Short mmCIF file of C-alpha atoms in Angstrom, two decimals:
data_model
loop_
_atom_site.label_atom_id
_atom_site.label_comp_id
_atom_site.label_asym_id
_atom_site.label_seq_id
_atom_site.Cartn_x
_atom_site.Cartn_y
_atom_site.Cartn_z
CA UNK R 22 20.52 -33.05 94.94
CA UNK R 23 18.11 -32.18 97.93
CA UNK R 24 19.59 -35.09 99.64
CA UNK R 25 23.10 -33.83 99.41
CA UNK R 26 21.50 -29.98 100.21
CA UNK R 27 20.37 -31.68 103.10
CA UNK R 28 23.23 -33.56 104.69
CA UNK R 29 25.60 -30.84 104.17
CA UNK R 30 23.39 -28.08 106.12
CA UNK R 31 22.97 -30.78 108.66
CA UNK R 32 27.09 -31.22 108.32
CA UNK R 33 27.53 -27.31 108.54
CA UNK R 34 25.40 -26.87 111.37
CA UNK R 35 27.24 -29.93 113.74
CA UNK R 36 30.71 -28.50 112.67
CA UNK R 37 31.77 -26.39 115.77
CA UNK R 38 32.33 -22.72 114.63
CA UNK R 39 35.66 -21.58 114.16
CA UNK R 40 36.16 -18.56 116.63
CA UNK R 41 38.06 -15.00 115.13
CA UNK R 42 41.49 -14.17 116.58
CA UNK R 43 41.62 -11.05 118.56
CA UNK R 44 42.16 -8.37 116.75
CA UNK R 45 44.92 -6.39 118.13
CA UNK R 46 46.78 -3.35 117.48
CA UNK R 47 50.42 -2.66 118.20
CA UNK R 48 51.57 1.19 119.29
CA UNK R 49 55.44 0.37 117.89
CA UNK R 50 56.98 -1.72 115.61
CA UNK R 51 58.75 -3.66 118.92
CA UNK R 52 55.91 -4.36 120.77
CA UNK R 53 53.92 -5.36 117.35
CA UNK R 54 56.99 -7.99 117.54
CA UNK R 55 56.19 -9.28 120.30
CA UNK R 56 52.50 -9.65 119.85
CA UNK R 57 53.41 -11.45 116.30
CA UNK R 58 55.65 -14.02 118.00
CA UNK R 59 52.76 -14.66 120.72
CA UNK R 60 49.98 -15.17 118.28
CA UNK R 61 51.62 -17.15 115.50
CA UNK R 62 49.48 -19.18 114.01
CA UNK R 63 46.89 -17.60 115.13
CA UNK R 64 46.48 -14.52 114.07
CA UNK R 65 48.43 -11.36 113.20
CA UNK R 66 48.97 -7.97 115.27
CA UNK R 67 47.96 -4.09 113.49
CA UNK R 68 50.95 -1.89 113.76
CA UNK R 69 50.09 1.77 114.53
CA UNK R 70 52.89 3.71 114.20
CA UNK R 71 55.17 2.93 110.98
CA UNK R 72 59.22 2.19 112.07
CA UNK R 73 60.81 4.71 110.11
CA UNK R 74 57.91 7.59 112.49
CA UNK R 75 59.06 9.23 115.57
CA UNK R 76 56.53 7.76 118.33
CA UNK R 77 57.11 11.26 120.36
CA UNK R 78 55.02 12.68 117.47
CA UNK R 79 52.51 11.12 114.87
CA UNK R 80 48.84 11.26 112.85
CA UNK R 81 47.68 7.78 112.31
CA UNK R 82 46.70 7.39 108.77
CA UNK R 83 42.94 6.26 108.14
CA UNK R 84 43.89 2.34 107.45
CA UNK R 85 45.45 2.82 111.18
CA UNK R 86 42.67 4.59 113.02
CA UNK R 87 41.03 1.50 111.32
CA UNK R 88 42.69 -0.78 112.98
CA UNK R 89 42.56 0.80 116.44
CA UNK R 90 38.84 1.31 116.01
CA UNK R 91 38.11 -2.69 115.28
CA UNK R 92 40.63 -3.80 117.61
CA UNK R 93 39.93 -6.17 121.05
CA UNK R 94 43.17 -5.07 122.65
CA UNK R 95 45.65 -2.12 122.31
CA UNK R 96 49.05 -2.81 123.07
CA UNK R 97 51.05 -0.11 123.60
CA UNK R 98 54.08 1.41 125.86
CA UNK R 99 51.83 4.07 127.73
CA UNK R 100 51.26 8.01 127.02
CA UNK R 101 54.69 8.72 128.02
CA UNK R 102 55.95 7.49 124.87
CA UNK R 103 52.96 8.56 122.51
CA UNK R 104 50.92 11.10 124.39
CA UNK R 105 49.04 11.72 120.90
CA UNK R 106 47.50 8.31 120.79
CA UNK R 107 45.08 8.72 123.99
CA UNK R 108 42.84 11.02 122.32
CA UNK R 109 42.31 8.16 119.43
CA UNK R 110 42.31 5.49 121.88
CA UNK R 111 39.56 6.87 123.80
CA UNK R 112 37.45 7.97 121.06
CA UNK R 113 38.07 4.89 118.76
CA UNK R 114 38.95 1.79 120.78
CA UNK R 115 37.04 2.97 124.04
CA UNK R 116 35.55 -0.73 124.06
CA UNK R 117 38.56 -2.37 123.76
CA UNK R 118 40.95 -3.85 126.79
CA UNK R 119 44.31 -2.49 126.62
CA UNK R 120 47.78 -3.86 127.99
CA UNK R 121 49.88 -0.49 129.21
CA UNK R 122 53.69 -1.80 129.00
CA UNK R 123 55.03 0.41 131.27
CA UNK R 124 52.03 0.30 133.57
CA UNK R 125 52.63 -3.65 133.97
CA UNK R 126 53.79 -5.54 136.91
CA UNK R 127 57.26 -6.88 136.55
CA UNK R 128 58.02 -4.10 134.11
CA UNK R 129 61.36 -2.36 134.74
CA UNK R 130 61.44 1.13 134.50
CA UNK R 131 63.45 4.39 135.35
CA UNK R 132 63.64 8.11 135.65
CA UNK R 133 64.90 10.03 132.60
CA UNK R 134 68.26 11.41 133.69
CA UNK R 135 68.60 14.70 134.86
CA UNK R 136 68.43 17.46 131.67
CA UNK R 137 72.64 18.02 132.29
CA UNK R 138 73.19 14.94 134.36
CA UNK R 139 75.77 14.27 131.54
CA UNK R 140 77.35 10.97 132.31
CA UNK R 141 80.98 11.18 132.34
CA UNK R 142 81.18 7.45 131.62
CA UNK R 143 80.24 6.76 134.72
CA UNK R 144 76.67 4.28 134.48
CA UNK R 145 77.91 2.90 137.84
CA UNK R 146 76.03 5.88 139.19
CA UNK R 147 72.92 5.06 138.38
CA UNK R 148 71.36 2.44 141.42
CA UNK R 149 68.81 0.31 139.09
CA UNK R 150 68.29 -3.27 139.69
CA UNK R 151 69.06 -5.53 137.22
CA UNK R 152 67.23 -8.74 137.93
CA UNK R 153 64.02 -7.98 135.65
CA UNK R 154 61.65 -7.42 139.13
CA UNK R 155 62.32 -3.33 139.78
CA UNK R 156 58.81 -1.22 139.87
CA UNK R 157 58.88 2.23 139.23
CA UNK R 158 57.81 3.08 142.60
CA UNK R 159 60.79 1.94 144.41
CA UNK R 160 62.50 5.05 142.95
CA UNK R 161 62.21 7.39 145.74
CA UNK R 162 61.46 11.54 144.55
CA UNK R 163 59.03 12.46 146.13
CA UNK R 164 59.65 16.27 145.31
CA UNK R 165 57.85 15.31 141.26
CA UNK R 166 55.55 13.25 139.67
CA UNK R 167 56.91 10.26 138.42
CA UNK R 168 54.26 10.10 135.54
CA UNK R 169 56.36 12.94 133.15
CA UNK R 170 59.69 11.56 134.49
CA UNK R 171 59.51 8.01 133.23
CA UNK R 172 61.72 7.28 130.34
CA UNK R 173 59.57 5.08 127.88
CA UNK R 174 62.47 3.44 126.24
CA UNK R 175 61.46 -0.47 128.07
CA UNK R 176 61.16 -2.37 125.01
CA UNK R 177 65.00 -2.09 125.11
CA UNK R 178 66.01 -4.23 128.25
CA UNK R 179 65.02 -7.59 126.88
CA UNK R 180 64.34 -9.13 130.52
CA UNK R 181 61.25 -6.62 129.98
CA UNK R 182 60.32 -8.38 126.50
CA UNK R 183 60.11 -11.37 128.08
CA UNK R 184 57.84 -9.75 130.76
CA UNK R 185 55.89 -8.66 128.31
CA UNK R 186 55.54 -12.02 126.53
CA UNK R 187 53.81 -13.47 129.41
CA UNK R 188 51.33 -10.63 129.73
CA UNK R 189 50.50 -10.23 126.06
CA UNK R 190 49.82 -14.69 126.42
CA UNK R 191 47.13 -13.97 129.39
CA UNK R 192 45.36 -11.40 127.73
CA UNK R 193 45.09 -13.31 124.64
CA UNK R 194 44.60 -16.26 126.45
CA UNK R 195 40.88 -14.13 128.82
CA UNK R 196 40.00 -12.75 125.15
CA UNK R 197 40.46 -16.18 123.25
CA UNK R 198 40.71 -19.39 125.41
CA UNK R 199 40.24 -21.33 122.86
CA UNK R 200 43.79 -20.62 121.74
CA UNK R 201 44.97 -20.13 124.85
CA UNK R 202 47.33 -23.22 125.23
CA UNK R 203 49.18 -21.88 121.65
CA UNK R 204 49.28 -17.91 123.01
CA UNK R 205 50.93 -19.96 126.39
CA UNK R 206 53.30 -21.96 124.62
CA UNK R 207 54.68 -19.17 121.68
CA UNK R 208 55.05 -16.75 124.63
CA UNK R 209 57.04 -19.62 126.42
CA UNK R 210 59.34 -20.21 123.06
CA UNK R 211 60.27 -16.81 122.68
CA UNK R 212 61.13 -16.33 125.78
CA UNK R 213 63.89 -18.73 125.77
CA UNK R 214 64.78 -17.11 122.83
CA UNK R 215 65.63 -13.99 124.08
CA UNK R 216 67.50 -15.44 127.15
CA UNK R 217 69.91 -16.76 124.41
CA UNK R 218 69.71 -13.00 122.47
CA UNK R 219 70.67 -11.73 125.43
CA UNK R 220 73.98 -13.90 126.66
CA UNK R 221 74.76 -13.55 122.78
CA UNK R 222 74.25 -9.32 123.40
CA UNK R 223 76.82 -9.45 126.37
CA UNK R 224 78.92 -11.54 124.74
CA UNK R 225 79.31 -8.77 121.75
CA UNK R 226 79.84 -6.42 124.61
CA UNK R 227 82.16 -7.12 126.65
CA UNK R 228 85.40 -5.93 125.02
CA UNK R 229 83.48 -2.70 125.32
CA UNK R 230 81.02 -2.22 128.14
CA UNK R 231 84.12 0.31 129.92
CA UNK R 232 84.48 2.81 126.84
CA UNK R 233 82.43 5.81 127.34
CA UNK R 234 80.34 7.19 124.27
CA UNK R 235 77.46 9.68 123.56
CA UNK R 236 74.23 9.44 121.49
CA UNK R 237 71.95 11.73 119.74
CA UNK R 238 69.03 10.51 121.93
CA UNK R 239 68.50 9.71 125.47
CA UNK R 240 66.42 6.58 124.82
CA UNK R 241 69.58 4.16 125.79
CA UNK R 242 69.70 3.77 129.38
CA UNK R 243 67.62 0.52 129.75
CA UNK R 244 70.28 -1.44 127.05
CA UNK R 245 72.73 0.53 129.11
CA UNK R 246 71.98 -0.65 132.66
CA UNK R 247 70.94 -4.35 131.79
CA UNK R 248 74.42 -4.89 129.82
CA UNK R 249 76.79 -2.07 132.04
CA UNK R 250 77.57 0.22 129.03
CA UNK R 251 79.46 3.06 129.95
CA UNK R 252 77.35 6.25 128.61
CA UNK R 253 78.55 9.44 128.98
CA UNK R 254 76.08 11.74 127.47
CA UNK R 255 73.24 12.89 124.65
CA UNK R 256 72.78 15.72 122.38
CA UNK R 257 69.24 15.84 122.84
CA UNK R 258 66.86 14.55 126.36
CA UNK R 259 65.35 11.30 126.55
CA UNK R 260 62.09 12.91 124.49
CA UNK R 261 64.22 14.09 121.57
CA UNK R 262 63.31 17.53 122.15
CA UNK R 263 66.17 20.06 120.89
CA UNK R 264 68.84 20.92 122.98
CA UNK R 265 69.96 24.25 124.85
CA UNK R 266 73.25 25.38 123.56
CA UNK R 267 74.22 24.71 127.26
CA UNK R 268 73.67 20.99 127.12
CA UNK R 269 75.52 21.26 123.53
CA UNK R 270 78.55 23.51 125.44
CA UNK R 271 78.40 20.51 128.33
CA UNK R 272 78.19 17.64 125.81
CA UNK R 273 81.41 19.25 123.79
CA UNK R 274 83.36 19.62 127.23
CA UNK R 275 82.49 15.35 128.11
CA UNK R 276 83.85 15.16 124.42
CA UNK R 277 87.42 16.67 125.71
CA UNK R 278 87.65 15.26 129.08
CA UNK R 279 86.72 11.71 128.74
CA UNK R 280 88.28 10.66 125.55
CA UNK R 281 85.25 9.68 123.95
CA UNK R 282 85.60 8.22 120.27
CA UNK R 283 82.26 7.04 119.41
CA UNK R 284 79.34 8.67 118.66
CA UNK R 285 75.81 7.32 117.68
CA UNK R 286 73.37 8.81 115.27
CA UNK R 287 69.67 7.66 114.58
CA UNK R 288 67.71 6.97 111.51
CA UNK R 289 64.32 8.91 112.43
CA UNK R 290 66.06 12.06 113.50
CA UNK R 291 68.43 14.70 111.69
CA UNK R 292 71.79 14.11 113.06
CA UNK R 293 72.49 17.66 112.05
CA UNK R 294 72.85 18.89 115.53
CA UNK R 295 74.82 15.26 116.67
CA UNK R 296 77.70 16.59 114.03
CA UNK R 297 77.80 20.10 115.06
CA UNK R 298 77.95 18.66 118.94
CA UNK R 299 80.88 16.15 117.96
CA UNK R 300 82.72 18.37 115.51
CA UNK R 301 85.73 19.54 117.59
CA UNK R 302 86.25 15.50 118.65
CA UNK R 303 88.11 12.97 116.79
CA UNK R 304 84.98 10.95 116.67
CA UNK R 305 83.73 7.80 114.75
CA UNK R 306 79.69 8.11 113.92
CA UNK R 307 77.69 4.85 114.27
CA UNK R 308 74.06 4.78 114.33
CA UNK R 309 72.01 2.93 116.36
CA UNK R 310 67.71 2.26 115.85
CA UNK R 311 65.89 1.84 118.94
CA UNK R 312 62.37 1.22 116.98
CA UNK R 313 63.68 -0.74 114.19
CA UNK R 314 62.95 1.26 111.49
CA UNK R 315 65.23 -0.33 108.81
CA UNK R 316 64.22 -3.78 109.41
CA UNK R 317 60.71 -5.38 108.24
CA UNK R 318 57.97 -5.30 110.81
CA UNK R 319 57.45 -9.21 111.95
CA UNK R 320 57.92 -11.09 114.37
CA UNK R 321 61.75 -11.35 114.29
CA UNK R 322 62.38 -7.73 114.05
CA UNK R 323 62.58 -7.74 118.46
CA UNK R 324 65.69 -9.93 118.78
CA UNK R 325 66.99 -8.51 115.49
CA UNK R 326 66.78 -4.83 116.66
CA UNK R 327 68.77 -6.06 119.90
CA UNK R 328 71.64 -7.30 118.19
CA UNK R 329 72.10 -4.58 115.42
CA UNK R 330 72.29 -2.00 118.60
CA UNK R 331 74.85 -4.40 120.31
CA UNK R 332 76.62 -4.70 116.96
CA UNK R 333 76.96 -1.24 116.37
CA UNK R 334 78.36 -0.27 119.79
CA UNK R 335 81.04 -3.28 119.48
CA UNK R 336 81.97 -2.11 115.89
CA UNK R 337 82.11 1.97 116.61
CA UNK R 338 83.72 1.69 119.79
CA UNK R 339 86.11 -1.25 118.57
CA UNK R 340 87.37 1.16 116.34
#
């Protein structure tokens, strides 16, 4: 028996030891996709703020503040999205690196539109690049500050996914080199992935991309610009704040004028003020999620959030 006591401690203490995955904690339920697909089978991302939330607003619950406080890297989109998370991320991750999305380079980004900039249809308008390499500072206002004017909807042009895939693989790659090669290579995979999500997305869209329609939310323009949708307006602004009955008079006179016959709803808000808005118009309601909150948090939930939002706008405005 002491033999055998003795050549396994000798055994355990020549066996290399096995290094921890990063721990790492997600701000939404897209970006916790993204992590997931990078460190498969390696480890497995926290996710912050629960799907069915509204980011704009939130109180992580104590299993999440948790997470955040044992983490080795935050993910999230940046304070413009969830301005009540840098209070926690200061106090209980101050030790940990963090990856701000719309901070990154290569990251596309724009301006919220103007508060009665309603569309008219017209997303030809709008002068954004579409070749996945605009930075937020070739927009040129110079009259503002650009940090409370950035819409925070990235996650959905999928050219910045992919972006983000290759940044998420380096940091996990400086925190765990180890597993760097795997981080690499699963950031590498899904990439080509959503190259084929997205020719499948246009695809879907292109018996539609001309008809104007209108949304609850201004959190669209990103899917709008990367595919050429043709938006014409939103009941509320980009931060889901309630609208003036001006915008709602404005919104109503689009309504006549352009013909629209689609309008989208969205799970995490009531789409109370969306009906009273469209009730005049012979409308069809579709709904569209930008965070995925009726799918299961994973790593599939990215490209499956894409093309239920490209689904939805080909089925309403097929109509």
């Amino acid at each position: 028996m002491t033999i055998f006591r003795s050549f396994a401690t000798a055994l355990l203490l020549a066996t290399p030891a096995i290094a921890q995955a990063p721990r790492v904690a997600t701000d939404i339920a897209p970006v916790h996709a993204l992590a997931a697909q990078v460190m498969a089978g390696v480890g497995t991302p926290d996710l912050l703020v629960m799907p069915k939330a509204s980011p704009h607003s939130y109180a992580l619950r104590p299993s999440q503040a948790q997470a955040l406080q044992q983490a080795d890297l935050v993910i999230w989109i940046g304070p413009q999205l969830t301005p009540w998370l840098a209070k926690p991320l200061t106090a209980l991750a101050g030790d940990a690196g963090q990856l701000v999305l719309l901070a990154a380079e290569g990251t596309v980004v724009h301006d919220f539109r103007a508060g009665l900039d309603l569309g008219h249809g017209d997303h030809e308008d709008h002068d954004h690049d579409t070749d996945g390499h605009q930075e937020h500072d070739d927009h040129d206002h110079e009259d503002h500050d650009h940090r409370g004017d950035v819409d925070p909807h990235a996650w959905l042009d999928p050219e910045n996914g992919k972006v983000w895939l290759s940044l998420i693989a380096g940091k996990l790659a400086a925190l765990d080199p180890d597993n760097a090669a795997v981080y690499r290579a699963n950031a590498d995979r899904a990439r080509a992935e959503l190259d084929v999500v997205s020719a499948e997305i246009a695809q879907i869209l292109e018996p539609v991309r001309a008809r104007p329609f209108v949304t609850f939310h201004d959190a669209y323009q990103y899917f709008e610009t990367r595919f050429g949708l043709a938006f014409a307006g939103a009941v509320s602004l980009g931060d889901a704040t309630d609208p003036s009955p001006a915008r709602l008079t404005a919104l109503a006179a689009v309504l006549r004028e352009d013909n629209i016959r689609c309008a989208f709803s969205e799970p995490q808000f009531d789409d109370r003020l969306l009906l009273a808005a469209t009730e005049q118009g012979d409308l069809q309601i579709g709904s569209l999620d930008p965070m995925g909150s009726q799918l299961q948090p994973g790593p599939d939930l990215y490209a499956r959030l894409l093309r239920a939002m490209a689904n939805s706008l080909a089925s309403c405005q097929g109509n």
